[in-house]
Amino acid sequence: MIRYFNVTHALTRGLARTFEDALALEPPPEPINIAVAHHQHNNYNELLRSIITNVVELPADDSCPDCVFIEDTALVISKSHAVVTRPGAPSRQPEPGPVAAAIHSLGIPQIDTLRAPATLDGGDVLVLPWAVLVGISRRTNNEAVSQLRTFLRDTGGPPLYVFSVPAASDVAHNNPLHFKSVLSALDTHTLLIADTPVGHAIADQIRAVPELSSSSSSSASAGPLELIFVPDTLAANVLSAGRHVVMQAGFPASETIVRAACDARQMQLHTLSMSELAKADGALTCCSLLFEAPQPQSPA
């Protein structure tokens, strides 16, 4: 049986006027066009509003050029538990405050906060209803994993599985920033993974975990996680909410694969261009937090 993500809320954050100063592993071939970036981000929010009941956009902070990448600031584990992160780049560490306040306002009762020397970007964490997958990367360290493991244990949360995000020098020319730079969840038991050396290195680690491994990449019933490879790295990062999936536009070979997977699961595929945000290493999941929030209490 296909299991969809139950998403009632999306948090997004405005695009800072200073976004052209956002961090990037490598300078883009062409400078960021701020006007186009704003247009693309507006389209992103409009699409989310068409598929998710409650979309809350927090205001941008021009002193934080990367603040649009709200995913890195918090993990919503369940409708009763969230974790405020401590981003790995020092310039980004002021970003979580307004996000934590927004999550608190939505009634999530348990909100934990990572403390120094822990560093963790949400882009390194894939939260499934039954497991949490974390990648150790240049932005996420072992101390953060240790603290997160304690939070999950103390709240009776899902088990935590830890992987290493290979450096480019280890696996040829690809240079990922985050764990989810090369993978994401299509549904709660299916991962899309970039068909690259880094993607395969991470897939091999996943297959080595008995609780996660699947004997085949073509059978949804073969194991807890089915792995589907796509040829384009950006196309491996998708948004999934209920029966809706959003992928980056402009990658026809990957779209054919993702569309077939969606059709098999009775999911609707949407495509969206976020090319200007990608110049700052931004993928689709980077720009939102999607989760199920508690139902508001009726007045007595």
CSV table of C-alpha atoms in Angstrom, one decimal:
chain,number,residue,atom,x,y,z
A,1,MET,CA,0.0,0.0,0.0
A,2,ILE,CA,1.3,3.5,-0.9
A,3,ARG,CA,1.6,5.8,2.0
A,4,TYR,CA,1.5,9.5,1.5
A,5,PHE,CA,2.9,12.3,3.7
A,6,ASN,CA,0.1,13.9,5.7
A,7,VAL,CA,0.9,17.6,5.3
A,8,THR,CA,-1.4,20.2,6.8
A,9,HIS,CA,1.0,23.2,7.0
A,10,ALA,CA,3.9,24.7,5.1
A,11,LEU,CA,6.2,27.3,6.5
A,12,THR,CA,8.2,29.4,4.0
A,13,ARG,CA,10.2,32.6,4.4
A,14,GLY,CA,10.6,35.6,2.2
A,15,LEU,CA,13.5,36.1,-0.1
A,16,ALA,CA,16.0,38.7,1.3
A,17,ARG,CA,16.9,41.7,-0.8
A,18,THR,CA,20.5,40.6,-0.1
A,19,PHE,CA,20.0,37.1,-1.6
A,20,GLU,CA,22.7,37.6,-4.1
A,21,ASP,CA,25.1,37.4,-1.2
A,22,ALA,CA,23.8,34.0,-0.2
A,23,LEU,CA,26.4,31.3,0.4
A,24,ALA,CA,27.4,29.0,-2.4
A,25,LEU,CA,29.9,26.2,-2.7
A,26,GLU,CA,31.0,27.6,-6.0
A,27,PRO,CA,30.3,30.9,-7.7
A,28,PRO,CA,27.5,30.4,-10.3
A,29,PRO,CA,28.3,30.7,-14.0
A,30,GLU,CA,26.0,33.7,-14.1
A,31,PRO,CA,25.1,36.0,-11.2
A,32,ILE,CA,21.8,35.6,-9.4
A,33,ASN,CA,19.1,37.6,-11.0
A,34,ILE,CA,17.1,38.9,-8.0
A,35,ALA,CA,14.0,39.9,-9.9
A,36,VAL,CA,13.8,36.4,-11.4
A,37,ALA,CA,14.5,34.8,-8.1
A,38,HIS,CA,11.6,36.7,-6.5
A,39,HIS,CA,9.3,35.7,-9.3
A,40,GLN,CA,10.3,32.0,-9.0
A,41,HIS,CA,9.9,32.1,-5.2
A,42,ASN,CA,6.4,33.7,-5.6
A,43,ASN,CA,5.5,30.9,-7.9
A,44,TYR,CA,6.8,28.4,-5.4
A,45,ASN,CA,4.5,29.8,-2.7
A,46,GLU,CA,1.5,29.9,-5.0
A,47,LEU,CA,2.0,26.3,-5.9
A,48,LEU,CA,2.2,25.3,-2.3
A,49,ARG,CA,-1.0,27.2,-1.6
A,50,SER,CA,-2.8,25.2,-4.3
A,51,ILE,CA,-1.9,21.9,-2.7
A,52,ILE,CA,-1.5,22.6,1.0
A,53,THR,CA,-4.3,24.0,3.2
A,54,ASN,CA,-2.2,26.3,5.4
A,55,VAL,CA,0.9,28.1,4.1
A,56,VAL,CA,2.5,30.6,6.3
A,57,GLU,CA,5.3,32.9,4.9
A,58,LEU,CA,7.5,34.5,7.4
A,59,PRO,CA,9.1,37.8,6.5
A,60,ALA,CA,12.6,37.9,5.1
A,61,ASP,CA,15.6,39.2,7.1
A,62,ASP,CA,17.9,41.2,4.9
A,63,SER,CA,20.7,40.6,7.4
A,64,CYS,CA,20.5,36.9,6.6
A,65,PRO,CA,20.9,36.5,2.9
A,66,ASP,CA,20.2,32.7,3.1
A,67,CYS,CA,17.0,33.0,5.2
A,68,VAL,CA,14.8,31.8,2.3
A,69,PHE,CA,16.2,28.3,2.9
A,70,ILE,CA,14.0,27.7,5.9
A,71,GLU,CA,14.4,23.9,5.8
A,72,ASP,CA,17.8,24.3,7.5
A,73,THR,CA,16.4,25.9,10.6
A,74,ALA,CA,14.1,23.2,12.1
A,75,LEU,CA,13.0,19.6,12.0
A,76,VAL,CA,9.4,18.8,12.5
A,77,ILE,CA,9.5,15.2,13.6
A,78,SER,CA,5.8,14.8,14.3
A,79,LYS,CA,2.8,16.9,15.2
A,80,SER,CA,4.0,16.7,18.8
A,81,HIS,CA,7.7,17.2,18.4
A,82,ALA,CA,10.1,19.6,16.7
A,83,VAL,CA,13.8,20.4,16.9
A,84,VAL,CA,15.3,23.8,16.3
A,85,THR,CA,18.6,23.4,14.6
A,86,ARG,CA,21.9,25.2,14.8
A,87,PRO,CA,23.0,25.8,11.2
A,88,GLY,CA,26.6,24.9,10.3
A,89,ALA,CA,27.5,28.2,8.7
A,90,PRO,CA,28.0,30.9,11.4
A,91,SER,CA,26.3,33.6,9.3
A,92,ARG,CA,23.1,31.5,9.4
A,93,GLN,CA,22.9,30.9,13.1
A,94,PRO,CA,20.5,33.9,13.7
A,95,GLU,CA,17.9,32.3,11.3
A,96,PRO,CA,16.1,29.8,13.5
A,97,GLY,CA,14.6,32.2,16.0
A,98,PRO,CA,11.5,33.4,14.0
A,99,VAL,CA,11.0,29.8,12.7
A,100,ALA,CA,10.9,28.4,16.2
A,101,ALA,CA,8.4,31.0,17.3
A,102,ALA,CA,6.1,30.1,14.3
A,103,ILE,CA,6.3,26.4,15.1
A,104,HIS,CA,5.5,27.1,18.7
A,105,SER,CA,2.5,29.2,17.6
A,106,LEU,CA,1.1,26.2,15.7
A,107,GLY,CA,0.8,24.2,18.9
A,108,ILE,CA,3.5,21.7,18.6
A,109,PRO,CA,4.0,20.9,22.3
A,110,GLN,CA,7.6,19.7,22.5
A,111,ILE,CA,10.3,21.8,20.9
A,112,ASP,CA,13.9,21.0,21.6
A,113,THR,CA,16.9,23.1,20.6
A,114,LEU,CA,20.4,21.9,19.5
A,115,ARG,CA,23.2,23.5,21.5
A,116,ALA,CA,26.8,24.3,20.7
A,117,PRO,CA,29.1,22.7,19.7
A,118,ALA,CA,26.4,20.9,17.6
A,119,THR,CA,25.8,22.1,14.1
A,120,LEU,CA,23.1,20.8,11.8
A,121,ASP,CA,21.3,21.9,8.7
A,122,GLY,CA,17.9,20.6,8.0
A,123,GLY,CA,18.9,19.8,4.5
A,124,ASP,CA,20.9,16.9,6.0
A,125,VAL,CA,17.9,15.3,7.6
A,126,LEU,CA,15.1,13.3,6.0
A,127,VAL,CA,12.2,12.8,8.4
A,128,LEU,CA,9.9,9.9,7.6
A,129,PRO,CA,7.0,8.9,9.8
A,130,TRP,CA,8.9,5.7,10.8
A,131,ALA,CA,12.6,6.7,10.6
A,132,VAL,CA,14.9,9.7,10.6
A,133,LEU,CA,17.8,9.6,8.2
A,134,VAL,CA,20.7,12.0,8.9
A,135,GLY,CA,23.8,12.7,6.7
A,136,ILE,CA,27.0,13.9,8.3
A,137,SER,CA,28.3,16.7,6.0
A,138,ARG,CA,30.3,19.8,6.0
A,139,ARG,CA,27.4,21.5,7.9
A,140,THR,CA,26.2,18.7,10.2
A,141,ASN,CA,28.4,17.2,12.9
A,142,ASN,CA,28.4,14.2,15.2
A,143,GLU,CA,27.6,16.2,18.2
A,144,ALA,CA,24.3,17.3,16.6
A,145,VAL,CA,23.5,13.7,15.8
A,146,SER,CA,24.1,12.7,19.4
A,147,GLN,CA,21.8,15.4,20.7
A,148,LEU,CA,19.1,14.6,18.1
A,149,ARG,CA,19.3,10.9,19.1
A,150,THR,CA,18.7,11.9,22.7
A,151,PHE,CA,15.7,14.1,21.8
A,152,LEU,CA,14.2,11.3,19.8
A,153,ARG,CA,14.7,8.7,22.5
A,154,ASP,CA,13.3,11.0,25.2
A,155,THR,CA,10.1,11.7,23.2
A,156,GLY,CA,9.6,8.1,21.9
A,157,GLY,CA,10.3,9.2,18.4
A,158,PRO,CA,11.3,7.1,15.4
A,159,PRO,CA,14.8,5.4,15.1
A,160,LEU,CA,17.7,7.5,13.8
A,161,TYR,CA,20.0,6.2,11.0
A,162,VAL,CA,23.2,8.1,10.2
A,163,PHE,CA,25.1,8.2,6.9
A,164,SER,CA,28.2,10.0,5.6
A,165,VAL,CA,27.8,12.5,2.7
A,166,PRO,CA,31.0,11.8,0.6
A,167,ALA,CA,33.2,14.7,-0.3
A,168,ALA,CA,33.6,15.4,-4.0
A,169,SER,CA,37.2,14.3,-3.9
A,170,ASP,CA,36.1,10.9,-2.7
A,171,VAL,CA,33.7,10.1,-5.5
A,172,ALA,CA,34.8,12.1,-8.5
A,173,HIS,CA,33.5,15.6,-9.5
A,174,ASN,CA,30.1,16.0,-7.8
A,175,ASN,CA,30.1,18.3,-4.8
A,176,PRO,CA,27.0,18.1,-2.7
A,177,LEU,CA,26.3,20.5,0.1
A,178,HIS,CA,23.7,18.4,2.0
A,179,PHE,CA,22.4,14.8,2.3
A,180,LYS,CA,19.2,15.9,0.5
A,181,SER,CA,21.2,17.5,-2.3
A,182,VAL,CA,21.1,14.1,-3.9
A,183,LEU,CA,18.0,12.4,-2.5
A,184,SER,CA,14.5,13.0,-1.2
A,185,ALA,CA,11.3,11.1,-0.4
A,186,LEU,CA,8.7,10.5,-3.1
A,187,ASP,CA,6.4,8.9,-0.5
A,188,THR,CA,7.1,7.5,2.9
A,189,HIS,CA,8.8,4.4,1.6
A,190,THR,CA,10.3,5.5,-1.7
A,191,LEU,CA,13.5,7.6,-2.2
A,192,LEU,CA,14.6,9.4,-5.4
A,193,ILE,CA,18.3,9.4,-5.6
A,194,ALA,CA,20.7,11.1,-8.1
A,195,ASP,CA,22.3,8.7,-10.5
A,196,THR,CA,25.8,10.1,-9.6
A,197,PRO,CA,28.8,8.7,-7.7
A,198,VAL,CA,27.7,10.6,-4.6
A,199,GLY,CA,24.1,9.3,-4.9
A,200,HIS,CA,25.3,5.7,-5.4
A,201,ALA,CA,27.7,6.0,-2.4
A,202,ILE,CA,24.8,7.1,-0.2
A,203,ALA,CA,22.5,4.4,-1.7
A,204,ASP,CA,25.1,1.8,-0.8
A,205,GLN,CA,25.1,2.9,2.8
A,206,ILE,CA,21.3,2.8,2.9
A,207,ARG,CA,21.3,-0.8,1.4
A,208,ALA,CA,23.7,-1.8,4.1
A,209,VAL,CA,21.2,-1.1,6.9
A,210,PRO,CA,18.9,-4.2,7.2
A,211,GLU,CA,16.0,-2.1,8.6
A,212,LEU,CA,16.1,0.1,5.5
A,213,SER,CA,17.3,-2.1,2.7
A,214,SER,CA,15.3,-3.2,-0.3
A,215,SER,CA,16.4,-6.1,-2.5
A,216,SER,CA,15.2,-4.3,-5.7
A,217,SER,CA,14.9,-0.8,-7.0
A,218,SER,CA,11.9,-1.7,-9.1
A,219,SER,CA,9.5,-3.3,-6.6
A,220,ALA,CA,7.7,-1.2,-4.1
A,221,SER,CA,7.0,-4.2,-1.9
A,222,ALA,CA,10.6,-5.5,-1.8
A,223,GLY,CA,11.5,-3.8,1.4
A,224,PRO,CA,11.0,-0.7,3.7
A,225,LEU,CA,12.7,1.6,1.2
A,226,GLU,CA,12.5,1.5,-2.6
A,227,LEU,CA,15.3,3.4,-4.3
A,228,ILE,CA,14.6,5.1,-7.7
A,229,PHE,CA,17.5,6.7,-9.5
A,230,VAL,CA,17.2,9.8,-11.7
A,231,PRO,CA,19.9,11.2,-14.0
A,232,ASP,CA,19.8,14.8,-12.8
A,233,THR,CA,20.9,15.8,-9.3
A,234,LEU,CA,18.4,18.7,-8.9
A,235,ALA,CA,15.6,16.4,-10.0
A,236,ALA,CA,16.3,14.1,-7.1
A,237,ASN,CA,15.1,16.7,-4.7
A,238,VAL,CA,11.3,16.8,-4.7
A,239,LEU,CA,8.5,18.1,-2.5
A,240,SER,CA,5.9,15.5,-1.5
A,241,ALA,CA,2.6,16.4,0.2
A,242,GLY,CA,-0.3,14.0,0.2
A,243,ARG,CA,-0.9,12.9,-3.4
A,244,HIS,CA,1.1,15.8,-4.8
A,245,VAL,CA,4.8,15.8,-5.9
A,246,VAL,CA,6.7,18.9,-7.1
A,247,MET,CA,10.0,18.6,-9.0
A,248,GLN,CA,12.4,21.0,-10.7
A,249,ALA,CA,11.4,21.8,-14.3
A,250,GLY,CA,13.8,21.4,-17.2
A,251,PHE,CA,15.0,17.9,-16.7
A,252,PRO,CA,13.0,15.7,-19.2
A,253,ALA,CA,14.8,12.5,-18.7
A,254,SER,CA,14.3,12.6,-14.9
A,255,GLU,CA,10.8,13.8,-15.3
A,256,THR,CA,9.9,10.7,-17.3
A,257,ILE,CA,11.1,8.5,-14.5
A,258,VAL,CA,9.4,10.6,-11.7
A,259,ARG,CA,6.2,10.8,-13.6
A,260,ALA,CA,6.0,7.1,-14.1
A,261,ALA,CA,6.6,6.6,-10.4
A,262,CYS,CA,3.9,9.1,-9.6
A,263,ASP,CA,1.4,7.5,-11.9
A,264,ALA,CA,2.1,4.1,-10.3
A,265,ARG,CA,1.2,5.6,-6.9
A,266,GLN,CA,-1.7,7.7,-8.1
A,267,MET,CA,0.2,10.9,-7.4
A,268,GLN,CA,0.0,14.2,-9.3
A,269,LEU,CA,3.3,15.6,-10.5
A,270,HIS,CA,3.9,19.4,-10.8
A,271,THR,CA,7.0,21.0,-12.2
A,272,LEU,CA,8.5,24.3,-11.1
A,273,SER,CA,11.6,26.2,-12.1
A,274,MET,CA,13.8,27.5,-9.2
A,275,SER,CA,16.9,28.0,-11.3
A,276,GLU,CA,18.0,31.3,-9.6
A,277,LEU,CA,17.7,29.8,-6.1
A,278,ALA,CA,19.7,26.8,-7.3
A,279,LYS,CA,22.6,29.2,-7.9
A,280,ALA,CA,22.9,29.4,-4.1
A,281,ASP,CA,22.8,25.6,-3.8
A,282,GLY,CA,19.0,25.7,-3.1
A,283,ALA,CA,16.8,22.8,-4.0
A,284,LEU,CA,13.0,22.5,-3.7
A,285,THR,CA,12.9,21.2,-0.2
A,286,CYS,CA,15.2,24.0,1.0
A,287,CYS,CA,12.5,26.6,0.8
A,288,SER,CA,9.8,25.2,3.0
A,289,LEU,CA,9.0,23.1,6.1
A,290,LEU,CA,6.1,20.7,5.3
A,291,PHE,CA,4.4,19.0,8.2
A,292,GLU,CA,1.3,18.0,10.0
A,293,ALA,CA,0.4,20.3,12.9
A,294,PRO,CA,-1.9,19.6,15.8
A,295,GLN,CA,-5.6,20.3,15.4
A,296,PRO,CA,-6.5,23.5,17.1
A,297,GLN,CA,-8.4,23.0,20.3
A,298,SER,CA,-12.1,23.9,20.3
A,299,PRO,CA,-13.1,26.5,23.0
A,300,ALA,CA,-14.7,24.9,26.0
